[in-house]
Amino acid sequence: MLANIKSAIKRARQAQERRFRNVSTRSAIKTAIRRFEEALTAGDMTAAKAALRRTTILLDKAAAKGIIHKNKAARKKSRLAKRLAAADTAS
């Protein structure tokens, strides 16, 4: 750490802890999206719907905590729901 002042050291430590939490949350979102896409590709609509529900919850929580922007969460949810609807009508 570059900081010498006690409060600055604490801020740096807290920022790092927050960063690790945020990275973990973003990774969980990416994994949930990947699982949704895998279920969609496999043609398993029940698994895809469950994965979409899980992804939606993760996106909403991340947006509420400010980890991602609320518009980004809305955009991702919309696009995933659109893909599910398209695949549902195709099958």
N, CA, C and O of each residue as an XYZ file, in Angstrom:
364
protein
N       0.832     -1.190      0.000
C       0.000      0.000      0.000
C       0.873      1.250      0.000
O       1.937      1.295      0.618
N       0.401      2.230     -0.693
C       1.148      3.484     -0.788
C       0.827      4.435      0.355
O       1.611      5.332      0.663
N      -0.320      4.239      0.978
C      -0.777      5.173      2.006
C       0.044      5.041      3.285
O       0.461      3.947      3.665
N       0.268      6.194      3.949
C       0.962      6.217      5.231
C       0.012      6.567      6.366
O       0.242      6.190      7.515
N      -1.050      7.283      6.044
C      -2.000      7.732      7.064
C      -2.978      6.602      7.381
O      -3.446      5.891      6.493
N      -3.268      6.460      8.666
C      -4.096      5.351      9.131
C      -5.452      5.275      8.420
O      -5.876      4.195      8.010
N      -6.130      6.416      8.273
C      -7.448      6.431      7.632
C      -7.342      6.074      6.150
O      -8.230      5.418      5.604
N      -6.264      6.502      5.499
C      -6.057      6.192      4.082
C      -5.763      4.708      3.889
O      -6.187      4.102      2.905
N      -5.034      4.134      4.837
C      -4.741      2.694      4.797
C      -6.049      1.914      4.912
O      -6.270      0.945      4.186
N      -6.909      2.347      5.829
C      -8.197      1.691      6.024
C      -9.058      1.809      4.760
O      -9.672      0.828      4.340
N      -9.108      2.995      4.156
C      -9.900      3.201      2.940
C      -9.410      2.285      1.823
O     -10.206      1.702      1.087
N      -8.083      2.167      1.707
C      -7.506      1.310      0.661
C      -7.894     -0.146      0.891
O      -8.221     -0.873     -0.046
N      -7.850     -0.556      2.156
C      -8.217     -1.936      2.501
C      -9.691     -2.190      2.197
O     -10.043     -3.222      1.625
N     -10.554     -1.244      2.582
C     -11.992     -1.384      2.336
C     -12.296     -1.410      0.839
O     -13.145     -2.174      0.380
N     -11.599     -0.575      0.094
C     -11.810     -0.518     -1.354
C     -11.435     -1.854     -1.995
O     -12.110     -2.335     -2.905
N     -10.352     -2.435     -1.506
C      -9.908     -3.727     -2.039
C     -10.924     -4.825     -1.710
O     -11.226     -5.668     -2.554
N     -11.441     -4.812     -0.496
C     -12.446     -5.807     -0.097
C     -13.701     -5.672     -0.952
O     -14.272     -6.669     -1.393
N     -14.130     -4.420     -1.183
C     -15.298     -4.172     -2.035
C     -15.048     -4.654     -3.455
O     -15.921     -5.249     -4.087
N     -13.849     -4.389     -3.946
C     -13.483     -4.798     -5.303
C     -13.575     -6.317     -5.454
O     -14.102     -6.812     -6.451
N     -13.067     -7.052     -4.476
C     -13.139     -8.515     -4.523
C     -14.584     -8.997     -4.535
O     -14.931     -9.925     -5.266
N     -15.430     -8.358     -3.717
C     -16.852     -8.714     -3.675
C     -17.517     -8.434     -5.019
O     -18.285     -9.249     -5.530
N     -17.206     -7.261     -5.583
C     -17.804     -6.872     -6.860
C     -17.378     -7.809     -7.989
O     -18.196     -8.190     -8.827
N     -16.104     -8.177     -8.008
C     -15.584     -9.092     -9.025
C     -16.297    -10.434     -8.905
O     -16.660    -11.040     -9.913
N     -16.493    -10.891     -7.689
C     -17.174    -12.156     -7.440
C     -18.609    -12.117     -7.958
O     -19.076    -13.070     -8.581
N     -19.304    -11.015     -7.698
C     -20.690    -10.864     -8.150
C     -20.764    -10.828     -9.669
O     -21.622    -11.477    -10.267
N     -19.866    -10.070    -10.296
C     -19.856     -9.993    -11.765
C     -19.593    -11.367    -12.376
O     -20.193    -11.735    -13.386
N     -18.693    -12.116    -11.756
C     -18.367    -13.462    -12.230
C     -19.586    -14.381    -12.115
O     -19.855    -15.176    -13.015
N     -20.320    -14.271    -11.008
C     -21.520    -15.092    -10.804
C     -22.573    -14.773    -11.866
O     -23.272    -15.667    -12.342
N     -22.680    -13.502    -12.232
C     -23.636    -13.099    -13.274
C     -23.242    -13.723    -14.607
O     -24.086    -14.274    -15.314
N     -21.958    -13.636    -14.949
C     -21.480    -14.207    -16.210
C     -21.725    -15.712    -16.256
O     -22.116    -16.247    -17.294
N     -21.497    -16.396    -15.137
C     -21.717    -17.837    -15.060
C     -23.194    -18.158    -15.248
O     -23.537    -19.103    -15.958
N     -24.067    -17.381    -14.618
C     -25.510    -17.598    -14.736
C     -25.965    -17.407    -16.184
O     -26.790    -18.168    -16.688
N     -25.423    -16.391    -16.844
C     -25.767    -16.139    -18.252
C     -25.276    -17.297    -19.119
O     -25.982    -17.745    -20.023
N     -24.079    -17.772    -18.843
C     -23.524    -18.891    -19.610
C     -24.376    -20.145    -19.432
O     -24.622    -20.868    -20.398
N     -24.828    -20.409    -18.208
C     -25.687    -21.575    -17.948
C     -27.017    -21.451    -18.700
O     -27.536    -22.433    -19.231
N     -27.560    -20.225    -18.736
C     -28.799    -19.973    -19.480
C     -28.584    -20.282    -20.960
O     -29.399    -20.958    -21.587
N     -27.474    -19.780    -21.512
C     -27.188    -19.995    -22.929
C     -26.961    -21.466    -23.240
O     -27.371    -21.945    -24.297
N     -26.309    -22.189    -22.329
C     -26.086    -23.620    -22.523
C     -27.408    -24.380    -22.531
O     -27.605    -25.272    -23.355
N     -28.312    -24.032    -21.621
C     -29.618    -24.682    -21.560
C     -30.422    -24.378    -22.819
O     -31.127    -25.245    -23.336
N     -30.315    -23.154    -23.306
C     -31.020    -22.738    -24.523
C     -30.486    -23.505    -25.731
O     -31.257    -23.970    -26.570
N     -29.166    -23.634    -25.812
C     -28.530    -24.351    -26.917
C     -28.910    -25.829    -26.900
O     -29.115    -26.440    -27.948
N     -29.000    -26.393    -25.701
C     -29.369    -27.803    -25.561
C     -30.853    -28.029    -25.840
O     -31.289    -29.162    -26.044
N     -31.619    -26.951    -25.847
C     -33.051    -27.072    -26.102
C     -33.856    -27.424    -24.870
O     -35.031    -27.774    -24.979
N     -33.245    -27.337    -23.697
C     -33.921    -27.641    -22.427
C     -34.611    -26.373    -21.925
O     -34.001    -25.562    -21.228
N     -35.886    -26.208    -22.284
C     -36.604    -24.971    -21.980
C     -36.857    -24.795    -20.479
O     -36.831    -23.668    -19.984
N     -37.101    -25.882    -19.752
C     -37.342    -25.746    -18.304
C     -36.084    -25.270    -17.597
O     -36.145    -24.415    -16.714
N     -34.934    -25.830    -17.992
C     -33.663    -25.413    -17.393
C     -33.338    -23.970    -17.798
O     -32.794    -23.205    -17.002
N     -33.673    -23.609    -19.031
C     -33.414    -22.251    -19.507
C     -34.258    -21.240    -18.733
O     -33.776    -20.165    -18.376
N     -35.522    -21.593    -18.475
C     -36.401    -20.692    -17.718
C     -35.902    -20.525    -16.284
O     -35.928    -19.424    -15.734
N     -35.449    -21.627    -15.686
C     -34.912    -21.570    -14.319
C     -33.626    -20.736    -14.289
O     -33.405    -19.951    -13.367
N     -32.790    -20.918    -15.305
C     -31.533    -20.161    -15.379
C     -31.813    -18.673    -15.596
O     -31.108    -17.821    -15.054
N     -32.836    -18.365    -16.384
C     -33.199    -16.964    -16.608
C     -33.682    -16.325    -15.308
O     -33.344    -15.179    -15.011
N     -34.470    -17.067    -14.540
C     -34.945    -16.563    -13.235
C     -33.768    -16.254    -12.323
O     -33.718    -15.197    -11.694
N     -32.825    -17.181    -12.259
C     -31.635    -17.017    -11.413
C     -30.806    -15.805    -11.876
O     -30.352    -15.004    -11.059
N     -30.623    -15.689    -13.179
C     -29.856    -14.584    -13.744
C     -30.521    -13.252    -13.450
O     -29.851    -12.279    -13.106
N     -31.850    -13.209    -13.586
C     -32.606    -11.988    -13.321
C     -32.421    -11.539    -11.879
O     -32.226    -10.353    -11.614
N     -32.481    -12.475    -10.959
C     -32.302    -12.160     -9.532
C     -30.906    -11.591     -9.285
O     -30.754    -10.586     -8.590
N     -29.885    -12.241     -9.859
C     -28.510    -11.779     -9.682
C     -28.309    -10.387    -10.269
O     -27.651     -9.543     -9.660
N     -28.874    -10.147    -11.449
C     -28.752     -8.836    -12.080
C     -29.436     -7.757    -11.247
O     -28.892     -6.666    -11.072
N     -30.628     -8.059    -10.732
C     -31.360     -7.087     -9.916
C     -30.595     -6.743     -8.637
O     -30.517     -5.579     -8.243
N     -30.034     -7.766     -7.997
C     -29.275     -7.534     -6.762
C     -28.028     -6.702     -7.036
O     -27.702     -5.789     -6.278
N     -27.336     -7.024     -8.124
C     -26.122     -6.281     -8.478
C     -26.456     -4.824     -8.795
O     -25.709     -3.919     -8.425
N     -27.568     -4.600     -9.473
C     -27.982     -3.233     -9.805
C     -28.378     -2.473     -8.545
O     -28.071     -1.287     -8.416
N     -29.050     -3.139     -7.622
C     -29.470     -2.503     -6.373
C     -28.261     -2.097     -5.527
O     -28.292     -1.076     -4.841
N     -27.200     -2.900     -5.581
C     -26.000     -2.599     -4.800
C     -25.059     -1.644     -5.531
O     -24.059     -1.200     -4.966
N     -25.378     -1.329     -6.784
C     -24.542     -0.410     -7.540
C     -23.328     -1.063     -8.167
O     -22.405     -0.371     -8.597
N     -23.315     -2.384     -8.224
C     -22.181     -3.092     -8.824
C     -22.216     -2.935    -10.336
O     -21.182     -2.761    -10.980
N     -23.430     -2.999    -10.897
C     -23.615     -2.684    -12.313
C     -24.713     -1.630    -12.400
O     -25.502     -1.474    -11.468
N     -24.766     -0.918    -13.500
C     -25.776      0.131    -13.678
C     -27.145     -0.511    -13.873
O     -27.257     -1.584    -14.465
N     -28.181      0.151    -13.372
C     -29.527     -0.422    -13.460
C     -29.987     -0.588    -14.901
O     -30.725     -1.523    -15.212
N     -29.557      0.314    -15.789
C     -29.929      0.180    -17.199
C     -29.238     -1.010    -17.854
O     -29.803     -1.655    -18.737
N     -28.019     -1.296    -17.421
C     -27.306     -2.457    -17.952
C     -28.012     -3.735    -17.522
O     -28.154     -4.668    -18.313
N     -28.454     -3.778    -16.271
C     -29.185     -4.944    -15.777
C     -30.479     -5.122    -16.560
O     -30.820     -6.237    -16.957
N     -31.198     -4.027    -16.783
C     -32.459     -4.083    -17.521
C     -32.219     -4.543    -18.957
O     -32.981     -5.348    -19.494
N     -31.161     -4.030    -19.570
C     -30.842     -4.398    -20.956
C     -30.518     -5.878    -21.073
O     -30.995     -6.552    -21.986
N     -29.703     -6.386    -20.144
C     -29.334     -7.804    -20.175
C     -30.557     -8.694    -19.960
O     -30.741     -9.685    -20.667
N     -31.393     -8.338    -18.980
C     -32.607     -9.123    -18.710
C     -33.511     -9.147    -19.930
O     -34.050    -10.193    -20.292
N     -33.675     -7.993    -20.563
C     -34.535     -7.880    -21.735
C     -34.029     -8.752    -22.879
O     -34.804     -9.468    -23.513
N     -32.740     -8.689    -23.137
C     -32.164     -9.460    -24.246
C     -32.252    -10.960    -23.993
O     -32.525    -11.734    -24.910
N     -32.019    -11.368    -22.747
C     -32.107    -12.794    -22.426
C     -33.545    -13.290    -22.534
O     -33.790    -14.381    -23.049
N     -34.490    -12.496    -22.055
C     -35.907    -12.870    -22.129
C     -36.353    -12.968    -23.586
O     -37.131    -13.849    -23.950
N     -35.853    -12.058    -24.406
C     -36.163    -12.058    -25.830
C     -35.662    -13.344    -26.491
O     -36.360    -13.948    -27.306
N     -34.453    -13.748    -26.131
C     -33.878    -14.983    -26.698
C     -34.670    -16.207    -26.254
O     -34.875    -17.139    -27.032
N     -35.112    -16.199    -25.002
C     -35.914    -17.318    -24.498
C     -37.243    -17.391    -25.249
O     -37.677    -18.475    -25.638
N     -37.882    -16.253    -25.452
C     -39.169    -16.205    -26.140
C     -39.009    -16.681    -27.593
O     -39.855    -17.413    -28.108
N     -37.928    -16.263    -28.241
C     -37.670    -16.670    -29.619
C     -37.445    -18.168    -29.720
O     -37.935    -18.816    -30.645
N     -36.704    -18.715    -28.766
C     -36.425    -20.151    -28.761
C     -37.684    -20.941    -28.413
O     -37.883    -22.051    -28.908
N     -38.526    -20.369    -27.566
C     -39.763    -21.028    -27.142
C     -40.739    -21.142    -28.305
O     -41.397    -22.169    -28.464
N     -40.835    -20.097    -29.115
C     -41.746    -20.127    -30.256
C     -41.196    -21.005    -31.371
O     -41.961    -21.597    -32.132
N     -39.870    -21.091    -31.472
C     -39.239    -21.909    -32.511
C     -39.414    -23.396    -32.242
O     -39.475    -24.194    -33.177
N     -39.494    -23.772    -30.973
C     -39.589    -25.206    -30.648
C     -41.011    -25.702    -30.614
O     -41.248    -26.882    -30.355
